[in-house]
Amino acid sequence: MFSPDQENHPSKAPVKYGELIVLGYNGSLPNGDRGRRKSRFALFKRAKANGVKPSTVHIVCTPQAAKAISNKDQHSISYTLSRVQTVVVEYTHDSNTDMFQIGRSTESPIDFVVTDTVPGSQSNSETQSVQSTISRFACRIICERNPPFTARIYAAGFDSSKNIFLGEKAAKWKTLDGQMDGLTTNGVLVMHPRNGFTEDSKPGVWREISVCGNVFSLRETRSAQQRGKMVENETNQLQDGSLIDLCGATLLWRTAEGLSRTPTVKHLEALRQEINAARPQCPVGFNTLAFPSMKRKDVVDEKQPWVYLNCGHVHGYHNWGNKEERDGKDRECPMCRSVGPYVPLWLGCEAGFYVDAGPPTHAFSPCGHVCSEKTTAYWSQIPLPHGTHTFHAACPFCAHQLSGEQGYIRLIFQGPLD
């Protein structure tokens, strides 16, 4: 049913700027999406603009600076230079932009609550004991309210008092034009893919984004005091497929236009049914295999296909072929005798991670998440930040670090013999 308002103005569908999808979740959080805590977050044009832009700069502890900080209706960023000197930059309302804030805090200014991703964890009980490295007010995204609806990212978000504080220890500096800028403790890293988010995508270079949205090369470690070099010819503008790393969780930005070209969950379901309709068989037990429905994505089903990760031969589950000397983890494939891990296959259900609409022919190693060949090839090339100074490729559906020569394998199905 249309509302009366929509009937007169059919173009009133809300404008979507894009979506943020958290890496490591296959379509929803393990305990289900709840409120502002979910595996993907859509950014829609707000009924009323809530963006802000820098205006007045107050230096030292002037009464105006103190007033700007204590004024709950005034956005401001405070840069503490020493015990006696603070620079406060006041921000004013910007009627042309919408602001969205992301962080670990559940306070009301945060639109999208993000917690640390534990690779392969099927329940959140494991994640709570980890000391989080994600900032409570990690970053903010500012979207233009008019076409082309450009989205830009900035480190740090405003707290409940509409303030951002950069303490004495945070890296901060005065820019050439007399403005202040700085970095947050663990930083906000961004990588824009080359050739967009398509089957021709190639990984870009990881950069750090400052509080004012400037672009820098990475620091030596995540929280080093010394900032990297400024990269003049790059911007904080998000593109389809940009990755945002908050030191504990990585988000994928998809533009509304990019998502319109991405396979839908319906399409993935059709591909699942197509594979199952071909009645793949276990080459040894001759029983028919079938991928379980998208909803049953944690429970191993009796018809579930399993794969030998070294050769790609797909079987039904069986108990033989254990190699005792290797903790029983490695198995010998009855088809080709190659020895390696033997794992159940799961369909990748989060459509936003797919770079094309190709059939699910390849699986990530060692987790067994299945998607298109180009999608496995793309993610296996991406070095994702891990901890404070290492990078490694990971499965986008479960965040497991990839293993093996390529990080993925082509699946070899046996068709029915009749």
PDB file of C-alpha atoms in Angstrom, residues 101-372:
ATOM      1  CA  GLN A 101      28.797   7.786  13.030  1.00  0.00           C
ATOM      2  CA  ILE A 102      30.343   4.374  13.585  1.00  0.00           C
ATOM      3  CA  GLY A 103      31.991   2.947  16.690  1.00  0.00           C
ATOM      4  CA  ARG A 104      31.900   0.496  19.580  1.00  0.00           C
ATOM      5  CA  SER A 105      29.875   2.770  21.881  1.00  0.00           C
ATOM      6  CA  THR A 106      26.141   2.159  22.202  1.00  0.00           C
ATOM      7  CA  GLU A 107      25.537   5.845  23.058  1.00  0.00           C
ATOM      8  CA  SER A 108      22.920   7.563  20.892  1.00  0.00           C
ATOM      9  CA  PRO A 109      25.276   9.530  18.578  1.00  0.00           C
ATOM     10  CA  ILE A 110      26.518   6.204  17.141  1.00  0.00           C
ATOM     11  CA  ASP A 111      24.388   5.079  14.194  1.00  0.00           C
ATOM     12  CA  PHE A 112      26.159   1.770  13.589  1.00  0.00           C
ATOM     13  CA  VAL A 113      27.560  -0.177  16.561  1.00  0.00           C
ATOM     14  CA  VAL A 114      30.536  -2.365  15.592  1.00  0.00           C
ATOM     15  CA  THR A 115      32.263  -4.925  17.819  1.00  0.00           C
ATOM     16  CA  ASP A 116      35.484  -6.870  17.279  1.00  0.00           C
ATOM     17  CA  THR A 117      35.259  -9.648  14.699  1.00  0.00           C
ATOM     18  CA  VAL A 118      36.515 -13.010  15.948  1.00  0.00           C
ATOM     19  CA  PRO A 119      37.399 -15.165  12.904  1.00  0.00           C
ATOM     20  CA  GLY A 120      35.028 -18.084  12.427  1.00  0.00           C
ATOM     21  CA  SER A 121      33.216 -17.521  15.722  1.00  0.00           C
ATOM     22  CA  GLN A 122      29.645 -18.744  15.467  1.00  0.00           C
ATOM     23  CA  SER A 123      28.632 -17.144  18.738  1.00  0.00           C
ATOM     24  CA  ASN A 124      29.338 -13.849  20.417  1.00  0.00           C
ATOM     25  CA  SER A 125      30.250 -15.438  23.735  1.00  0.00           C
ATOM     26  CA  GLU A 126      33.848 -15.727  22.520  1.00  0.00           C
ATOM     27  CA  THR A 127      34.076 -12.112  21.464  1.00  0.00           C
ATOM     28  CA  GLN A 128      33.231 -10.466  24.773  1.00  0.00           C
ATOM     29  CA  SER A 129      36.393 -11.531  26.616  1.00  0.00           C
ATOM     30  CA  VAL A 130      38.657  -9.852  24.068  1.00  0.00           C
ATOM     31  CA  GLN A 131      39.908  -6.393  25.054  1.00  0.00           C
ATOM     32  CA  SER A 132      38.543  -4.295  22.205  1.00  0.00           C
ATOM     33  CA  THR A 133      40.840  -2.207  20.014  1.00  0.00           C
ATOM     34  CA  ILE A 134      37.914  -0.514  18.217  1.00  0.00           C
ATOM     35  CA  SER A 135      37.420   3.072  19.309  1.00  0.00           C
ATOM     36  CA  ARG A 136      34.115   3.924  21.025  1.00  0.00           C
ATOM     37  CA  PHE A 137      33.637   6.784  18.539  1.00  0.00           C
ATOM     38  CA  ALA A 138      35.699   5.394  15.666  1.00  0.00           C
ATOM     39  CA  CYS A 139      34.771   7.380  12.569  1.00  0.00           C
ATOM     40  CA  ARG A 140      32.120   9.399  10.788  1.00  0.00           C
ATOM     41  CA  ILE A 141      30.892   9.380   7.202  1.00  0.00           C
ATOM     42  CA  ILE A 142      29.554  12.584   5.665  1.00  0.00           C
ATOM     43  CA  CYS A 143      27.276  12.201   2.623  1.00  0.00           C
ATOM     44  CA  GLU A 144      26.276  14.983   0.238  1.00  0.00           C
ATOM     45  CA  ARG A 145      22.484  15.316   0.185  1.00  0.00           C
ATOM     46  CA  ASN A 146      22.480  16.203  -3.529  1.00  0.00           C
ATOM     47  CA  PRO A 147      23.602  14.031  -6.485  1.00  0.00           C
ATOM     48  CA  PRO A 148      26.077  12.436  -6.951  1.00  0.00           C
ATOM     49  CA  PHE A 149      25.663  11.873  -3.145  1.00  0.00           C
ATOM     50  CA  THR A 150      29.427  11.748  -2.524  1.00  0.00           C
ATOM     51  CA  ALA A 151      30.401  10.008   0.753  1.00  0.00           C
ATOM     52  CA  ARG A 152      33.544  11.020   2.644  1.00  0.00           C
ATOM     53  CA  ILE A 153      35.127   9.404   5.693  1.00  0.00           C
ATOM     54  CA  TYR A 154      36.791  11.082   8.688  1.00  0.00           C
ATOM     55  CA  ALA A 155      38.540   9.550  11.702  1.00  0.00           C
ATOM     56  CA  ALA A 156      36.781   9.932  15.096  1.00  0.00           C
ATOM     57  CA  GLY A 157      33.130  10.554  15.903  1.00  0.00           C
ATOM     58  CA  PHE A 158      31.419  13.107  18.137  1.00  0.00           C
ATOM     59  CA  ASP A 159      30.383  11.850  21.598  1.00  0.00           C
ATOM     60  CA  SER A 160      27.132  12.516  23.479  1.00  0.00           C
ATOM     61  CA  SER A 161      28.331  16.028  24.316  1.00  0.00           C
ATOM     62  CA  LYS A 162      29.047  16.602  20.597  1.00  0.00           C
ATOM     63  CA  ASN A 163      32.799  16.712  21.288  1.00  0.00           C
ATOM     64  CA  ILE A 164      35.842  14.940  19.864  1.00  0.00           C
ATOM     65  CA  PHE A 165      38.877  15.078  22.201  1.00  0.00           C
ATOM     66  CA  LEU A 166      42.394  14.389  20.954  1.00  0.00           C
ATOM     67  CA  GLY A 167      44.435  13.995  24.126  1.00  0.00           C
ATOM     68  CA  GLU A 168      48.104  14.842  24.686  1.00  0.00           C
ATOM     69  CA  LYS A 169      49.263  11.435  23.441  1.00  0.00           C
ATOM     70  CA  ALA A 170      47.345  11.510  20.120  1.00  0.00           C
ATOM     71  CA  ALA A 171      49.304  12.432  16.978  1.00  0.00           C
ATOM     72  CA  LYS A 172      48.238  15.984  16.032  1.00  0.00           C
ATOM     73  CA  TRP A 173      49.681  18.961  14.180  1.00  0.00           C
ATOM     74  CA  LYS A 174      49.017  22.366  12.674  1.00  0.00           C
ATOM     75  CA  THR A 175      48.488  22.359   8.894  1.00  0.00           C
ATOM     76  CA  LEU A 176      50.064  24.880   6.505  1.00  0.00           C
ATOM     77  CA  ASP A 177      46.899  26.988   6.408  1.00  0.00           C
ATOM     78  CA  GLY A 178      46.838  27.254  10.200  1.00  0.00           C
ATOM     79  CA  GLN A 179      44.179  24.583  10.841  1.00  0.00           C
ATOM     80  CA  MET A 180      44.599  21.682  13.262  1.00  0.00           C
ATOM     81  CA  ASP A 181      44.481  17.994  12.317  1.00  0.00           C
ATOM     82  CA  GLY A 182      45.250  14.681  14.032  1.00  0.00           C
ATOM     83  CA  LEU A 183      44.986  10.890  14.087  1.00  0.00           C
ATOM     84  CA  THR A 184      43.067   8.645  16.482  1.00  0.00           C
ATOM     85  CA  THR A 185      44.876   6.137  18.729  1.00  0.00           C
ATOM     86  CA  ASN A 186      44.567   3.019  16.553  1.00  0.00           C
ATOM     87  CA  GLY A 187      43.699   4.912  13.390  1.00  0.00           C
ATOM     88  CA  VAL A 188      41.123   4.537  10.635  1.00  0.00           C
ATOM     89  CA  LEU A 189      42.570   2.842   7.541  1.00  0.00           C
ATOM     90  CA  VAL A 190      41.000   2.904   4.092  1.00  0.00           C
ATOM     91  CA  MET A 191      41.744   0.992   0.894  1.00  0.00           C
ATOM     92  CA  HIS A 192      40.106   1.938  -2.414  1.00  0.00           C
ATOM     93  CA  PRO A 193      40.176  -0.921  -4.960  1.00  0.00           C
ATOM     94  CA  ARG A 194      41.483  -0.222  -8.461  1.00  0.00           C
ATOM     95  CA  ASN A 195      38.921  -0.610 -11.290  1.00  0.00           C
ATOM     96  CA  GLY A 196      36.023  -0.266  -8.837  1.00  0.00           C
ATOM     97  CA  PHE A 197      34.306  -3.261  -7.274  1.00  0.00           C
ATOM     98  CA  THR A 198      33.932  -5.462 -10.362  1.00  0.00           C
ATOM     99  CA  GLU A 199      35.334  -8.685 -11.719  1.00  0.00           C
ATOM    100  CA  ASP A 200      38.363  -6.639 -12.872  1.00  0.00           C
ATOM    101  CA  SER A 201      39.051  -5.219  -9.392  1.00  0.00           C
ATOM    102  CA  LYS A 202      42.572  -5.194  -8.035  1.00  0.00           C
ATOM    103  CA  PRO A 203      43.578  -4.305  -4.462  1.00  0.00           C
ATOM    104  CA  GLY A 204      44.611  -0.688  -3.851  1.00  0.00           C
ATOM    105  CA  VAL A 205      46.993   0.656  -1.185  1.00  0.00           C
ATOM    106  CA  TRP A 206      46.033   0.989   2.485  1.00  0.00           C
ATOM    107  CA  ARG A 207      46.059   4.590   3.754  1.00  0.00           C
ATOM    108  CA  GLU A 208      45.246   6.303   7.041  1.00  0.00           C
ATOM    109  CA  ILE A 209      42.528   8.979   7.244  1.00  0.00           C
ATOM    110  CA  SER A 210      42.888  11.892   9.652  1.00  0.00           C
ATOM    111  CA  VAL A 211      40.259  13.607  11.807  1.00  0.00           C
ATOM    112  CA  CYS A 212      39.896  16.286   9.094  1.00  0.00           C
ATOM    113  CA  GLY A 213      39.750  13.716   6.291  1.00  0.00           C
ATOM    114  CA  ASN A 214      43.287  14.072   4.934  1.00  0.00           C
ATOM    115  CA  VAL A 215      45.075  10.998   3.537  1.00  0.00           C
ATOM    116  CA  PHE A 216      48.388   9.664   4.898  1.00  0.00           C
ATOM    117  CA  SER A 217      50.664   6.691   4.323  1.00  0.00           C
ATOM    118  CA  LEU A 218      50.515   4.175   7.199  1.00  0.00           C
ATOM    119  CA  ARG A 219      52.338   4.746  10.485  1.00  0.00           C
ATOM    120  CA  GLU A 220      55.045   2.193  11.455  1.00  0.00           C
ATOM    121  CA  THR A 221      52.568   0.529  13.808  1.00  0.00           C
ATOM    122  CA  ARG A 222      48.897   1.267  14.393  1.00  0.00           C
ATOM    123  CA  SER A 223      49.332   3.652  17.340  1.00  0.00           C
ATOM    124  CA  ALA A 224      52.807   5.103  16.649  1.00  0.00           C
ATOM    125  CA  GLN A 225      53.083   8.812  17.588  1.00  0.00           C
ATOM    126  CA  GLN A 226      54.657   9.720  14.252  1.00  0.00           C
ATOM    127  CA  ARG A 227      52.194  10.203  11.394  1.00  0.00           C
ATOM    128  CA  GLY A 228      52.876   8.896   7.895  1.00  0.00           C
ATOM    129  CA  LYS A 229      53.504  11.130   4.854  1.00  0.00           C
ATOM    130  CA  MET A 230      50.568  13.095   3.484  1.00  0.00           C
ATOM    131  CA  VAL A 231      49.327  11.710   0.153  1.00  0.00           C
ATOM    132  CA  GLU A 232      48.345  14.839  -1.744  1.00  0.00           C
ATOM    133  CA  ASN A 233      46.682  13.290  -4.797  1.00  0.00           C
ATOM    134  CA  GLU A 234      44.287  10.960  -2.909  1.00  0.00           C
ATOM    135  CA  THR A 235      41.055  11.819  -1.123  1.00  0.00           C
ATOM    136  CA  ASN A 236      38.846  10.527   1.670  1.00  0.00           C
ATOM    137  CA  GLN A 237      35.995  10.011  -0.809  1.00  0.00           C
ATOM    138  CA  LEU A 238      34.590   6.474  -0.569  1.00  0.00           C
ATOM    139  CA  GLN A 239      34.155   4.445  -3.753  1.00  0.00           C
ATOM    140  CA  ASP A 240      32.179   1.285  -4.372  1.00  0.00           C
ATOM    141  CA  GLY A 241      34.266  -1.468  -2.758  1.00  0.00           C
ATOM    142  CA  SER A 242      36.320   0.776  -0.427  1.00  0.00           C
ATOM    143  CA  LEU A 243      37.434  -1.058   2.718  1.00  0.00           C
ATOM    144  CA  ILE A 244      37.449   0.744   6.092  1.00  0.00           C
ATOM    145  CA  ASP A 245      39.497  -0.817   8.896  1.00  0.00           C
ATOM    146  CA  LEU A 246      38.755   0.188  12.509  1.00  0.00           C
ATOM    147  CA  CYS A 247      41.448  -2.039  14.129  1.00  0.00           C
ATOM    148  CA  GLY A 248      39.293  -4.991  15.166  1.00  0.00           C
ATOM    149  CA  ALA A 249      36.676  -4.910  12.409  1.00  0.00           C
ATOM    150  CA  THR A 250      36.824  -4.180   8.677  1.00  0.00           C
ATOM    151  CA  LEU A 251      33.854  -2.720   6.783  1.00  0.00           C
ATOM    152  CA  LEU A 252      33.125  -2.841   3.064  1.00  0.00           C
ATOM    153  CA  TRP A 253      31.451   0.254   1.556  1.00  0.00           C
ATOM    154  CA  ARG A 254      29.036  -0.455  -1.308  1.00  0.00           C
ATOM    155  CA  THR A 255      27.388   2.429  -3.150  1.00  0.00           C
ATOM    156  CA  ALA A 256      23.690   2.166  -3.978  1.00  0.00           C
ATOM    157  CA  GLU A 257      24.622   2.003  -7.661  1.00  0.00           C
ATOM    158  CA  GLY A 258      27.197  -0.747  -7.061  1.00  0.00           C
ATOM    159  CA  LEU A 259      24.672  -2.779  -5.064  1.00  0.00           C
ATOM    160  CA  SER A 260      22.171  -2.536  -7.932  1.00  0.00           C
ATOM    161  CA  ARG A 261      24.657  -4.525 -10.076  1.00  0.00           C
ATOM    162  CA  THR A 262      25.413  -7.097  -7.366  1.00  0.00           C
ATOM    163  CA  PRO A 263      23.716 -10.507  -7.256  1.00  0.00           C
ATOM    164  CA  THR A 264      20.753 -10.546  -4.880  1.00  0.00           C
ATOM    165  CA  VAL A 265      20.101 -13.167  -2.202  1.00  0.00           C
ATOM    166  CA  LYS A 266      17.377 -14.443  -4.588  1.00  0.00           C
ATOM    167  CA  HIS A 267      20.004 -14.934  -7.293  1.00  0.00           C
ATOM    168  CA  LEU A 268      22.287 -16.800  -4.861  1.00  0.00           C
ATOM    169  CA  GLU A 269      19.340 -18.985  -3.812  1.00  0.00           C
ATOM    170  CA  ALA A 270      18.671 -19.770  -7.518  1.00  0.00           C
ATOM    171  CA  LEU A 271      22.344 -20.769  -7.955  1.00  0.00           C
ATOM    172  CA  ARG A 272      22.072 -23.021  -4.876  1.00  0.00           C
ATOM    173  CA  GLN A 273      18.973 -24.713  -6.286  1.00  0.00           C
ATOM    174  CA  GLU A 274      20.670 -25.113  -9.668  1.00  0.00           C
ATOM    175  CA  ILE A 275      23.649 -26.932  -8.114  1.00  0.00           C
ATOM    176  CA  ASN A 276      21.317 -29.138  -6.070  1.00  0.00           C
ATOM    177  CA  ALA A 277      19.137 -29.849  -9.146  1.00  0.00           C
ATOM    178  CA  ALA A 278      22.211 -31.260 -10.924  1.00  0.00           C
ATOM    179  CA  ARG A 279      22.238 -33.879  -8.107  1.00  0.00           C
ATOM    180  CA  PRO A 280      25.977 -33.932  -7.405  1.00  0.00           C
ATOM    181  CA  GLN A 281      27.004 -37.253  -5.886  1.00  0.00           C
ATOM    182  CA  CYS A 282      29.564 -38.519  -3.479  1.00  0.00           C
ATOM    183  CA  PRO A 283      31.955 -40.441  -5.781  1.00  0.00           C
ATOM    184  CA  VAL A 284      32.403 -43.088  -3.092  1.00  0.00           C
ATOM    185  CA  GLY A 285      29.068 -43.425  -1.279  1.00  0.00           C
ATOM    186  CA  PHE A 286      27.023 -42.507  -4.398  1.00  0.00           C
ATOM    187  CA  ASN A 287      24.636 -40.562  -2.152  1.00  0.00           C
ATOM    188  CA  THR A 288      23.227 -37.303  -3.550  1.00  0.00           C
ATOM    189  CA  LEU A 289      24.679 -34.138  -2.021  1.00  0.00           C
ATOM    190  CA  ALA A 290      22.826 -30.864  -1.446  1.00  0.00           C
ATOM    191  CA  PHE A 291      23.748 -27.438  -0.099  1.00  0.00           C
ATOM    192  CA  PRO A 292      21.506 -26.661   2.895  1.00  0.00           C
ATOM    193  CA  SER A 293      19.197 -23.638   2.664  1.00  0.00           C
ATOM    194  CA  MET A 294      20.655 -20.199   3.348  1.00  0.00           C
ATOM    195  CA  LYS A 295      18.929 -20.085   6.739  1.00  0.00           C
ATOM    196  CA  ARG A 296      20.645 -23.246   7.982  1.00  0.00           C
ATOM    197  CA  LYS A 297      24.135 -21.971   7.616  1.00  0.00           C
ATOM    198  CA  ASP A 298      25.688 -23.196  10.886  1.00  0.00           C
ATOM    199  CA  VAL A 299      24.448 -26.762  11.262  1.00  0.00           C
ATOM    200  CA  VAL A 300      26.175 -29.481   9.225  1.00  0.00           C
ATOM    201  CA  ASP A 301      23.482 -31.337   7.302  1.00  0.00           C
ATOM    202  CA  GLU A 302      23.728 -35.060   6.459  1.00  0.00           C
ATOM    203  CA  LYS A 303      23.608 -34.272   2.715  1.00  0.00           C
ATOM    204  CA  GLN A 304      26.161 -31.487   3.070  1.00  0.00           C
ATOM    205  CA  PRO A 305      29.001 -31.570   0.511  1.00  0.00           C
ATOM    206  CA  TRP A 306      32.522 -31.870   1.969  1.00  0.00           C
ATOM    207  CA  VAL A 307      35.749 -31.099   0.133  1.00  0.00           C
ATOM    208  CA  TYR A 308      39.378 -32.201   0.237  1.00  0.00           C
ATOM    209  CA  LEU A 309      41.130 -28.815   0.255  1.00  0.00           C
ATOM    210  CA  ASN A 310      44.284 -29.966  -1.529  1.00  0.00           C
ATOM    211  CA  CYS A 311      42.590 -31.331  -4.642  1.00  0.00           C
ATOM    212  CA  GLY A 312      39.045 -29.926  -4.637  1.00  0.00           C
ATOM    213  CA  HIS A 313      37.237 -33.291  -4.891  1.00  0.00           C
ATOM    214  CA  VAL A 314      33.766 -32.968  -3.373  1.00  0.00           C
ATOM    215  CA  HIS A 315      32.383 -35.889  -1.311  1.00  0.00           C
ATOM    216  CA  GLY A 316      29.683 -36.618   1.225  1.00  0.00           C
ATOM    217  CA  TYR A 317      30.841 -36.941   4.835  1.00  0.00           C
ATOM    218  CA  HIS A 318      32.665 -40.169   5.647  1.00  0.00           C
ATOM    219  CA  ASN A 319      34.959 -41.472   8.338  1.00  0.00           C
ATOM    220  CA  TRP A 320      37.705 -43.210   6.427  1.00  0.00           C
ATOM    221  CA  GLY A 321      41.064 -41.903   5.269  1.00  0.00           C
ATOM    222  CA  ASN A 322      42.236 -40.426   8.571  1.00  0.00           C
ATOM    223  CA  LYS A 323      45.986 -39.910   8.761  1.00  0.00           C
ATOM    224  CA  GLU A 324      46.745 -40.810  12.365  1.00  0.00           C
ATOM    225  CA  GLU A 325      50.131 -39.137  12.528  1.00  0.00           C
ATOM    226  CA  ARG A 326      48.664 -35.716  11.760  1.00  0.00           C
ATOM    227  CA  ASP A 327      46.241 -35.250  14.727  1.00  0.00           C
ATOM    228  CA  GLY A 328      43.549 -36.793  12.528  1.00  0.00           C
ATOM    229  CA  LYS A 329      43.010 -33.433  10.824  1.00  0.00           C
ATOM    230  CA  ASP A 330      44.381 -34.472   7.450  1.00  0.00           C
ATOM    231  CA  ARG A 331      42.594 -37.012   5.276  1.00  0.00           C
ATOM    232  CA  GLU A 332      43.492 -38.863   2.108  1.00  0.00           C
ATOM    233  CA  CYS A 333      41.173 -38.208  -0.843  1.00  0.00           C
ATOM    234  CA  PRO A 334      39.855 -41.567  -2.135  1.00  0.00           C
ATOM    235  CA  MET A 335      39.813 -40.190  -5.699  1.00  0.00           C
ATOM    236  CA  CYS A 336      43.389 -38.962  -6.100  1.00  0.00           C
ATOM    237  CA  ARG A 337      45.157 -39.942  -2.841  1.00  0.00           C
ATOM    238  CA  SER A 338      46.217 -36.359  -2.091  1.00  0.00           C
ATOM    239  CA  VAL A 339      46.392 -35.703   1.650  1.00  0.00           C
ATOM    240  CA  GLY A 340      45.017 -32.551   3.263  1.00  0.00           C
ATOM    241  CA  PRO A 341      42.246 -30.978   5.323  1.00  0.00           C
ATOM    242  CA  TYR A 342      38.683 -32.205   4.750  1.00  0.00           C
ATOM    243  CA  VAL A 343      35.961 -29.636   5.516  1.00  0.00           C
ATOM    244  CA  PRO A 344      32.221 -29.065   4.970  1.00  0.00           C
ATOM    245  CA  LEU A 345      31.236 -26.582   2.231  1.00  0.00           C
ATOM    246  CA  TRP A 346      29.055 -23.548   3.023  1.00  0.00           C
ATOM    247  CA  LEU A 347      27.519 -21.127   0.558  1.00  0.00           C
ATOM    248  CA  GLY A 348      28.584 -17.505   0.841  1.00  0.00           C
ATOM    249  CA  CYS A 349      25.210 -15.826   1.591  1.00  0.00           C
ATOM    250  CA  GLU A 350      26.337 -12.177   1.917  1.00  0.00           C
ATOM    251  CA  ALA A 351      25.708 -10.980  -1.633  1.00  0.00           C
ATOM    252  CA  GLY A 352      27.535  -7.675  -1.042  1.00  0.00           C
ATOM    253  CA  PHE A 353      30.907  -9.479  -1.042  1.00  0.00           C
ATOM    254  CA  TYR A 354      30.450 -10.879  -4.592  1.00  0.00           C
ATOM    255  CA  VAL A 355      32.298  -9.053  -7.401  1.00  0.00           C
ATOM    256  CA  ASP A 356      30.180 -10.815 -10.053  1.00  0.00           C
ATOM    257  CA  ALA A 357      27.119 -13.050 -10.423  1.00  0.00           C
ATOM    258  CA  GLY A 358      29.080 -16.142 -11.461  1.00  0.00           C
ATOM    259  CA  PRO A 359      28.191 -19.680 -10.290  1.00  0.00           C
ATOM    260  CA  PRO A 360      29.542 -20.969  -6.944  1.00  0.00           C
ATOM    261  CA  THR A 361      32.446 -23.038  -8.297  1.00  0.00           C
ATOM    262  CA  HIS A 362      35.264 -22.222  -5.862  1.00  0.00           C
ATOM    263  CA  ALA A 363      35.787 -22.428  -2.097  1.00  0.00           C
ATOM    264  CA  PHE A 364      38.028 -20.480   0.268  1.00  0.00           C
ATOM    265  CA  SER A 365      40.619 -22.531   2.140  1.00  0.00           C
ATOM    266  CA  PRO A 366      40.582 -23.534   5.010  1.00  0.00           C
ATOM    267  CA  CYS A 367      36.966 -22.547   5.858  1.00  0.00           C
ATOM    268  CA  GLY A 368      35.059 -23.999   2.879  1.00  0.00           C
ATOM    269  CA  HIS A 369      32.938 -20.930   2.051  1.00  0.00           C
ATOM    270  CA  VAL A 370      31.787 -21.244  -1.572  1.00  0.00           C
ATOM    271  CA  CYS A 371      31.246 -18.434  -4.096  1.00  0.00           C
ATOM    272  CA  SER A 372      32.183 -17.438  -7.645  1.00  0.00           C
TER     273      SER A 372
END
